[in-house]
Amino acid sequence: MPTFYDSIPADLGEWALSQPLLCVLSNPPFPSIPSPSPPLTPLTPSPTSFVASAPLHTATSHVNVSPKGLPASTLTILSPTQCAYLDNTGSGCETIAHVYENGRVTLMFASFGRSPRICRFFCRGRVVEWDEPAFAGWVARMGKAEVPGTRAVVVLDVWQVQTSCGWGVPLLSPQPSTTSEPSATPSTLQSPSLLADRPTMSSFAAKLAAKDALRAYQARFNDKSLDGLPGLKVCRRDVGERLWVTDARARCRRVGAQWEGMLVGVLVGWLVVGIVLGMGIRVGVGALD
């Protein structure tokens, strides 16, 4: 049975950071829990994470899912209603483009140990790019070390938290087992050690930066999404875009895609006008009589 919270309870936040899976996708409430100070730290290493997002109205409407590395090293729970993660340079910018368009993001955590649980943070997101004055302050507030190629901080305002049983999530075993019970001990399963973070992306970004080629790479791959939505602003400026023109076009496409609602609105408007005019004519004729 799912349980819903108005904010992130302190113990649930600590549990979330200790889990091996984070997916960023979009019963009675519990009272807010005071903000922990300093920010919560994980109980055990968390080997991987994912981010998913989707545009509202585009021709193709990709639903994107992106891996995001260790939650413990990239994600910080700042308060019961806010968290943030470091977004590193990659060959696309789907999450950033989708957050710019509609702000909908969901974080999902899952336990692969003997005590199953799934947890979701439903959020509204915003992007703080690396060249913005507020960027350094957010990194410092998160208490993280800025890795080479960090292109933005994605700040997430949590408006609801959900937990569910997680019995459909597989049980991670460090060794293959042909029996119904895995051979690993509970402590090993509770802190999976088979998954490890890769330094490849940060090393790749560091090599590009050493060649003074990081911004060129970002400009080539991070200026727009697969659906053509505007991406990182700094990249769009680097490729010579006029931001206000591109943003206006994107907004027009977004409004135009809602033609069904607009058509219904026009028809209802004409219907109301017709009724009012008809009533006015009747009133006028009655007065003449």
GROMACS .gro file of N, CA, C and O in nm, residues 68-143:
model
  304
   68LYS      N    1   2.281   0.874  -1.388
   68LYS     CA    2   2.340   0.989  -1.320
   68LYS      C    3   2.444   0.955  -1.216
   68LYS      O    4   2.477   1.038  -1.133
   69GLY      N    5   2.499   0.834  -1.213
   69GLY     CA    6   2.607   0.804  -1.121
   69GLY      C    7   2.563   0.791  -0.977
   69GLY      O    8   2.446   0.776  -0.946
   70LEU      N    9   2.657   0.797  -0.887
   70LEU     CA   10   2.630   0.775  -0.744
   70LEU      C   11   2.544   0.885  -0.685
   70LEU      O   12   2.583   1.002  -0.685
   71PRO      N   13   2.426   0.851  -0.628
   71PRO     CA   14   2.351   0.952  -0.556
   71PRO      C   15   2.430   1.016  -0.443
   71PRO      O   16   2.420   1.135  -0.418
   72ALA      N   17   2.513   0.937  -0.376
   72ALA     CA   18   2.588   0.989  -0.262
   72ALA      C   19   2.686   1.099  -0.302
   72ALA      O   20   2.718   1.186  -0.222
   73SER      N   21   2.736   1.095  -0.427
   73SER     CA   22   2.835   1.194  -0.468
   73SER      C   23   2.776   1.304  -0.556
   73SER      O   24   2.843   1.404  -0.583
   74THR      N   25   2.653   1.287  -0.604
   74THR     CA   26   2.594   1.387  -0.693
   74THR      C   27   2.467   1.449  -0.638
   74THR      O   28   2.427   1.557  -0.682
   75LEU      N   29   2.400   1.384  -0.545
   75LEU     CA   30   2.270   1.430  -0.495
   75LEU      C   31   2.281   1.472  -0.350
   75LEU      O   32   2.345   1.406  -0.270
   76THR      N   33   2.216   1.584  -0.316
   76THR     CA   34   2.210   1.630  -0.178
   76THR      C   35   2.066   1.663  -0.143
   76THR      O   36   1.997   1.731  -0.220
   77ILE      N   37   2.019   1.612  -0.029
   77ILE     CA   38   1.888   1.650   0.023
   77ILE      C   39   1.909   1.772   0.111
   77ILE      O   40   1.967   1.762   0.219
   78LEU      N   41   1.864   1.887   0.065
   78LEU     CA   42   1.891   2.013   0.132
   78LEU      C   43   1.792   2.042   0.245
   78LEU      O   44   1.826   2.108   0.343
   79SER      N   45   1.669   1.995   0.230
   79SER     CA   46   1.566   2.015   0.330
   79SER      C   47   1.456   1.914   0.304
   79SER      O   48   1.460   1.841   0.203
   80PRO      N   49   1.355   1.906   0.389
   80PRO     CA   50   1.245   1.813   0.363
   80PRO      C   51   1.168   1.840   0.234
   80PRO      O   52   1.094   1.755   0.188
   81THR      N   53   1.186   1.959   0.176
   81THR     CA   54   1.113   1.991   0.054
   81THR      C   55   1.204   2.035  -0.061
   81THR      O   56   1.157   2.090  -0.160
   82GLN      N   57   1.334   2.008  -0.049
   82GLN     CA   58   1.424   2.049  -0.158
   82GLN      C   59   1.547   1.960  -0.163
   82GLN      O   60   1.603   1.923  -0.060
   83CYS      N   61   1.587   1.926  -0.285
   83CYS     CA   62   1.712   1.855  -0.307
   83CYS      C   63   1.773   1.906  -0.438
   83CYS      O   64   1.710   1.983  -0.511
   84ALA      N   65   1.895   1.865  -0.466
   84ALA     CA   66   1.963   1.910  -0.587
   84ALA      C   67   2.067   1.807  -0.627
   84ALA      O   68   2.118   1.733  -0.543
   85TYR      N   69   2.097   1.801  -0.757
   85TYR     CA   70   2.202   1.710  -0.803
   85TYR      C   71   2.290   1.779  -0.907
   85TYR      O   72   2.246   1.871  -0.977
   86LEU      N   73   2.414   1.735  -0.915
   86LEU     CA   74   2.509   1.787  -1.013
   86LEU      C   75   2.484   1.717  -1.146
   86LEU      O   76   2.477   1.595  -1.154
   87ASP      N   77   2.473   1.796  -1.252
   87ASP     CA   78   2.449   1.741  -1.385
   87ASP      C   79   2.578   1.758  -1.466
   87ASP      O   80   2.625   1.870  -1.489
   88ASN      N   81   2.636   1.645  -1.508
   88ASN     CA   82   2.764   1.647  -1.576
   88ASN      C   83   2.749   1.645  -1.727
   88ASN      O   84   2.646   1.604  -1.781
   89THR      N   85   2.853   1.688  -1.796
   89THR     CA   86   2.852   1.694  -1.942
   89THR      C   87   2.834   1.556  -2.002
   89THR      O   88   2.898   1.459  -1.960
   90GLY      N   89   2.744   1.546  -2.099
   90GLY     CA   90   2.719   1.422  -2.171
   90GLY      C   91   2.688   1.452  -2.315
   90GLY      O   92   2.694   1.568  -2.360
   91SER      N   93   2.650   1.350  -2.390
   91SER     CA   94   2.625   1.366  -2.533
   91SER      C   95   2.483   1.413  -2.562
   91SER      O   96   2.441   1.416  -2.678
   92GLY      N   97   2.407   1.449  -2.462
   92GLY     CA   98   2.273   1.502  -2.479
   92GLY      C   99   2.237   1.591  -2.362
   92GLY      O  100   2.312   1.601  -2.265
   93CYS      N  101   2.122   1.658  -2.372
   93CYS     CA  102   2.078   1.745  -2.262
   93CYS      C  103   1.926   1.734  -2.247
   93CYS      O  104   1.857   1.835  -2.230
   94GLU      N  105   1.875   1.614  -2.252
   94GLU     CA  106   1.731   1.592  -2.250
   94GLU      C  107   1.667   1.642  -2.120
   94GLU      O  108   1.568   1.715  -2.122
   95THR      N  109   1.724   1.603  -2.006
   95THR     CA  110   1.665   1.642  -1.879
   95THR      C  111   1.661   1.793  -1.864
   95THR      O  112   1.560   1.852  -1.825
   96ILE      N  113   1.771   1.859  -1.897
   96ILE     CA  114   1.778   2.004  -1.885
   96ILE      C  115   1.675   2.071  -1.976
   96ILE      O  116   1.603   2.163  -1.934
   97ALA      N  117   1.664   2.025  -2.101
   97ALA     CA  118   1.567   2.083  -2.194
   97ALA      C  119   1.425   2.063  -2.145
   97ALA      O  120   1.341   2.154  -2.153
   98HIS      N  121   1.395   1.945  -2.091
   98HIS     CA  122   1.260   1.918  -2.043
   98HIS      C  123   1.229   1.999  -1.918
   98HIS      O  124   1.116   2.047  -1.900
   99VAL      N  125   1.327   2.016  -1.830
   99VAL     CA  126   1.306   2.097  -1.710
   99VAL      C  127   1.282   2.243  -1.750
   99VAL      O  128   1.194   2.310  -1.693
  100TYR      N  129   1.358   2.292  -1.848
  100TYR     CA  130   1.335   2.428  -1.896
  100TYR      C  131   1.193   2.442  -1.952
  100TYR      O  132   1.129   2.546  -1.935
  101GLU      N  133   1.144   2.338  -2.019
  101GLU     CA  134   1.012   2.349  -2.082
  101GLU      C  135   0.898   2.340  -1.982
  101GLU      O  136   0.802   2.416  -1.990
  102ASN      N  137   0.904   2.244  -1.889
  102ASN     CA  138   0.788   2.225  -1.802
  102ASN      C  139   0.820   2.202  -1.655
  102ASN      O  140   0.729   2.203  -1.572
  103GLY      N  141   0.947   2.175  -1.620
  103GLY     CA  142   0.987   2.165  -1.480
  103GLY      C  143   0.951   2.036  -1.409
  103GLY      O  144   0.977   2.022  -1.290
  104ARG      N  145   0.889   1.939  -1.479
  104ARG     CA  146   0.844   1.817  -1.411
  104ARG      C  147   0.957   1.715  -1.400
  104ARG      O  148   1.016   1.676  -1.500
  105VAL      N  149   0.987   1.673  -1.279
  105VAL     CA  150   1.091   1.573  -1.254
  105VAL      C  151   1.047   1.484  -1.139
  105VAL      O  152   0.983   1.530  -1.045
  106THR      N  153   1.079   1.355  -1.148
  106THR     CA  154   1.055   1.262  -1.038
  106THR      C  155   1.183   1.185  -1.008
  106THR      O  156   1.245   1.132  -1.100
  107LEU      N  157   1.224   1.183  -0.883
  107LEU     CA  158   1.334   1.099  -0.839
  107LEU      C  159   1.277   0.968  -0.787
  107LEU      O  160   1.181   0.970  -0.710
  108MET      N  161   1.337   0.856  -0.829
  108MET     CA  162   1.293   0.727  -0.777
  108MET      C  163   1.411   0.650  -0.722
  108MET      O  164   1.515   0.639  -0.787
  109PHE      N  165   1.394   0.599  -0.601
  109PHE     CA  166   1.495   0.517  -0.534
  109PHE      C  167   1.438   0.377  -0.516
  109PHE      O  168   1.318   0.361  -0.493
  110ALA      N  169   1.524   0.277  -0.526
  110ALA     CA  170   1.479   0.138  -0.506
  110ALA      C  171   1.584   0.061  -0.428
  110ALA      O  172   1.704   0.078  -0.451
  111SER      N  173   1.538  -0.023  -0.337
  111SER     CA  174   1.626  -0.108  -0.259
  111SER      C  175   1.636  -0.246  -0.324
  111SER      O  176   1.535  -0.305  -0.361
  112PHE      N  177   1.759  -0.297  -0.336
  112PHE     CA  178   1.783  -0.432  -0.387
  112PHE      C  179   1.823  -0.528  -0.276
  112PHE      O  180   1.868  -0.637  -0.302
  113GLY      N  181   1.810  -0.484  -0.151
  113GLY     CA  182   1.845  -0.569  -0.038
  113GLY      C  183   1.727  -0.652   0.009
  113GLY      O  184   1.622  -0.659  -0.056
  114ARG      N  185   1.742  -0.715   0.125
  114ARG     CA  186   1.638  -0.802   0.178
  114ARG      C  187   1.517  -0.724   0.228
  114ARG      O  188   1.409  -0.781   0.246
  115SER      N  189   1.532  -0.596   0.253
  115SER     CA  190   1.419  -0.512   0.295
  115SER      C  191   1.378  -0.425   0.177
  115SER      O  192   1.435  -0.317   0.155
  116PRO      N  193   1.281  -0.468   0.096
  116PRO     CA  194   1.246  -0.395  -0.026
  116PRO      C  195   1.171  -0.267   0.003
  116PRO      O  196   1.099  -0.256   0.102
  117ARG      N  197   1.190  -0.171  -0.084
  117ARG     CA  198   1.115  -0.045  -0.076
  117ARG      C  199   1.139   0.034  -0.205
  117ARG      O  200   1.247   0.030  -0.262
  118ILE      N  201   1.037   0.104  -0.249
  118ILE     CA  202   1.049   0.200  -0.359
  118ILE      C  203   1.007   0.335  -0.304
  118ILE      O  204   0.909   0.346  -0.229
  119CYS      N  205   1.080   0.438  -0.340
  119CYS     CA  206   1.050   0.573  -0.292
  119CYS      C  207   1.059   0.671  -0.408
  119CYS      O  208   1.153   0.665  -0.488
  120ARG      N  209   0.962   0.759  -0.417
  120ARG     CA  210   0.959   0.860  -0.523
  120ARG      C  211   0.947   0.999  -0.463
  120ARG      O  212   0.868   1.020  -0.371
  121PHE      N  213   1.027   1.092  -0.516
  121PHE     CA  214   1.015   1.233  -0.484
  121PHE      C  215   0.953   1.302  -0.606
  121PHE      O  216   1.015   1.307  -0.712
  122PHE      N  217   0.832   1.354  -0.594
  122PHE     CA  218   0.768   1.428  -0.703
  122PHE      C  219   0.810   1.574  -0.691
  122PHE      O  220   0.790   1.637  -0.586
  123CYS      N  221   0.867   1.629  -0.798
  123CYS     CA  222   0.936   1.757  -0.788
  123CYS      C  223   0.899   1.853  -0.902
  123CYS      O  224   0.850   1.812  -1.008
  124ARG      N  225   0.929   1.979  -0.875
  124ARG     CA  226   0.937   2.083  -0.978
  124ARG      C  227   1.083   2.126  -0.983
  124ARG      O  228   1.142   2.161  -0.881
  125GLY      N  229   1.142   2.124  -1.103
  125GLY     CA  230   1.285   2.149  -1.115
  125GLY      C  231   1.318   2.281  -1.180
  125GLY      O  232   1.236   2.342  -1.249
  126ARG      N  233   1.440   2.325  -1.157
  126ARG     CA  234   1.496   2.441  -1.227
  126ARG      C  235   1.645   2.417  -1.247
  126ARG      O  236   1.708   2.343  -1.171
  127VAL      N  237   1.701   2.482  -1.346
  127VAL     CA  238   1.840   2.459  -1.386
  127VAL      C  239   1.925   2.581  -1.353
  127VAL      O  240   1.887   2.695  -1.384
  128VAL      N  241   2.039   2.557  -1.288
  128VAL     CA  242   2.137   2.663  -1.262
  128VAL      C  243   2.263   2.625  -1.340
  128VAL      O  244   2.335   2.533  -1.301
  129GLU      N  245   2.290   2.692  -1.451
  129GLU     CA  246   2.402   2.656  -1.536
  129GLU      C  247   2.535   2.703  -1.478
  129GLU      O  248   2.540   2.793  -1.394
  130TRP      N  249   2.644   2.643  -1.527
  130TRP     CA  250   2.775   2.664  -1.468
  130TRP      C  251   2.823   2.808  -1.479
  130TRP      O  252   2.906   2.852  -1.399
  131ASP      N  253   2.772   2.885  -1.577
  131ASP     CA  254   2.819   3.022  -1.594
  131ASP      C  255   2.731   3.124  -1.523
  131ASP      O  256   2.756   3.245  -1.532
  132GLU      N  257   2.631   3.079  -1.449
  132GLU     CA  258   2.544   3.170  -1.374
  132GLU      C  259   2.608   3.203  -1.239
  132GLU      O  260   2.674   3.119  -1.178
  133PRO      N  261   2.587   3.324  -1.191
  133PRO     CA  262   2.648   3.364  -1.063
  133PRO      C  263   2.608   3.275  -0.946
  133PRO      O  264   2.686   3.257  -0.852
  134ALA      N  265   2.489   3.218  -0.950
  134ALA     CA  266   2.441   3.138  -0.837
  134ALA      C  267   2.498   2.996  -0.836
  134ALA      O  268   2.480   2.924  -0.736
  135PHE      N  269   2.566   2.955  -0.942
  135PHE     CA  270   2.611   2.816  -0.954
  135PHE      C  271   2.706   2.776  -0.840
  135PHE      O  272   2.685   2.674  -0.773
  136ALA      N  273   2.810   2.855  -0.817
  136ALA     CA  274   2.909   2.821  -0.713
  136ALA      C  275   2.843   2.813  -0.576
  136ALA      O  276   2.878   2.726  -0.494
  137GLY      N  277   2.747   2.900  -0.550
  137GLY     CA  278   2.678   2.897  -0.422
  137GLY      C  279   2.598   2.770  -0.402
  137GLY      O  280   2.595   2.713  -0.292
  138TRP      N  281   2.535   2.721  -0.508
  138TRP     CA  282   2.459   2.596  -0.497
  138TRP      C  283   2.550   2.476  -0.476
  138TRP      O  284   2.520   2.387  -0.396
  139VAL      N  285   2.664   2.473  -0.547
  139VAL     CA  286   2.759   2.363  -0.528
  139VAL      C  287   2.810   2.362  -0.384
  139VAL      O  288   2.818   2.256  -0.320
  140ALA      N  289   2.842   2.480  -0.332
  140ALA     CA  290   2.891   2.489  -0.194
  140ALA      C  291   2.781   2.448  -0.095
  140ALA      O  292   2.808   2.378   0.003
  141ARG      N  293   2.659   2.490  -0.123
  141ARG     CA  294   2.548   2.455  -0.034
  141ARG      C  295   2.524   2.304  -0.034
  141ARG      O  296   2.486   2.247   0.068
  142MET      N  297   2.547   2.239  -0.147
  142MET     CA  298   2.530   2.094  -0.156
  142MET      C  299   2.640   2.019  -0.082
  142MET      O  300   2.624   1.901  -0.051
  143GLY      N  301   2.754   2.085  -0.059
  143GLY     CA  302   2.864   2.018   0.008
  143GLY      C  303   2.935   1.918  -0.081
  143GLY      O  304   2.996   1.822  -0.032
   0.00000   0.00000   0.00000
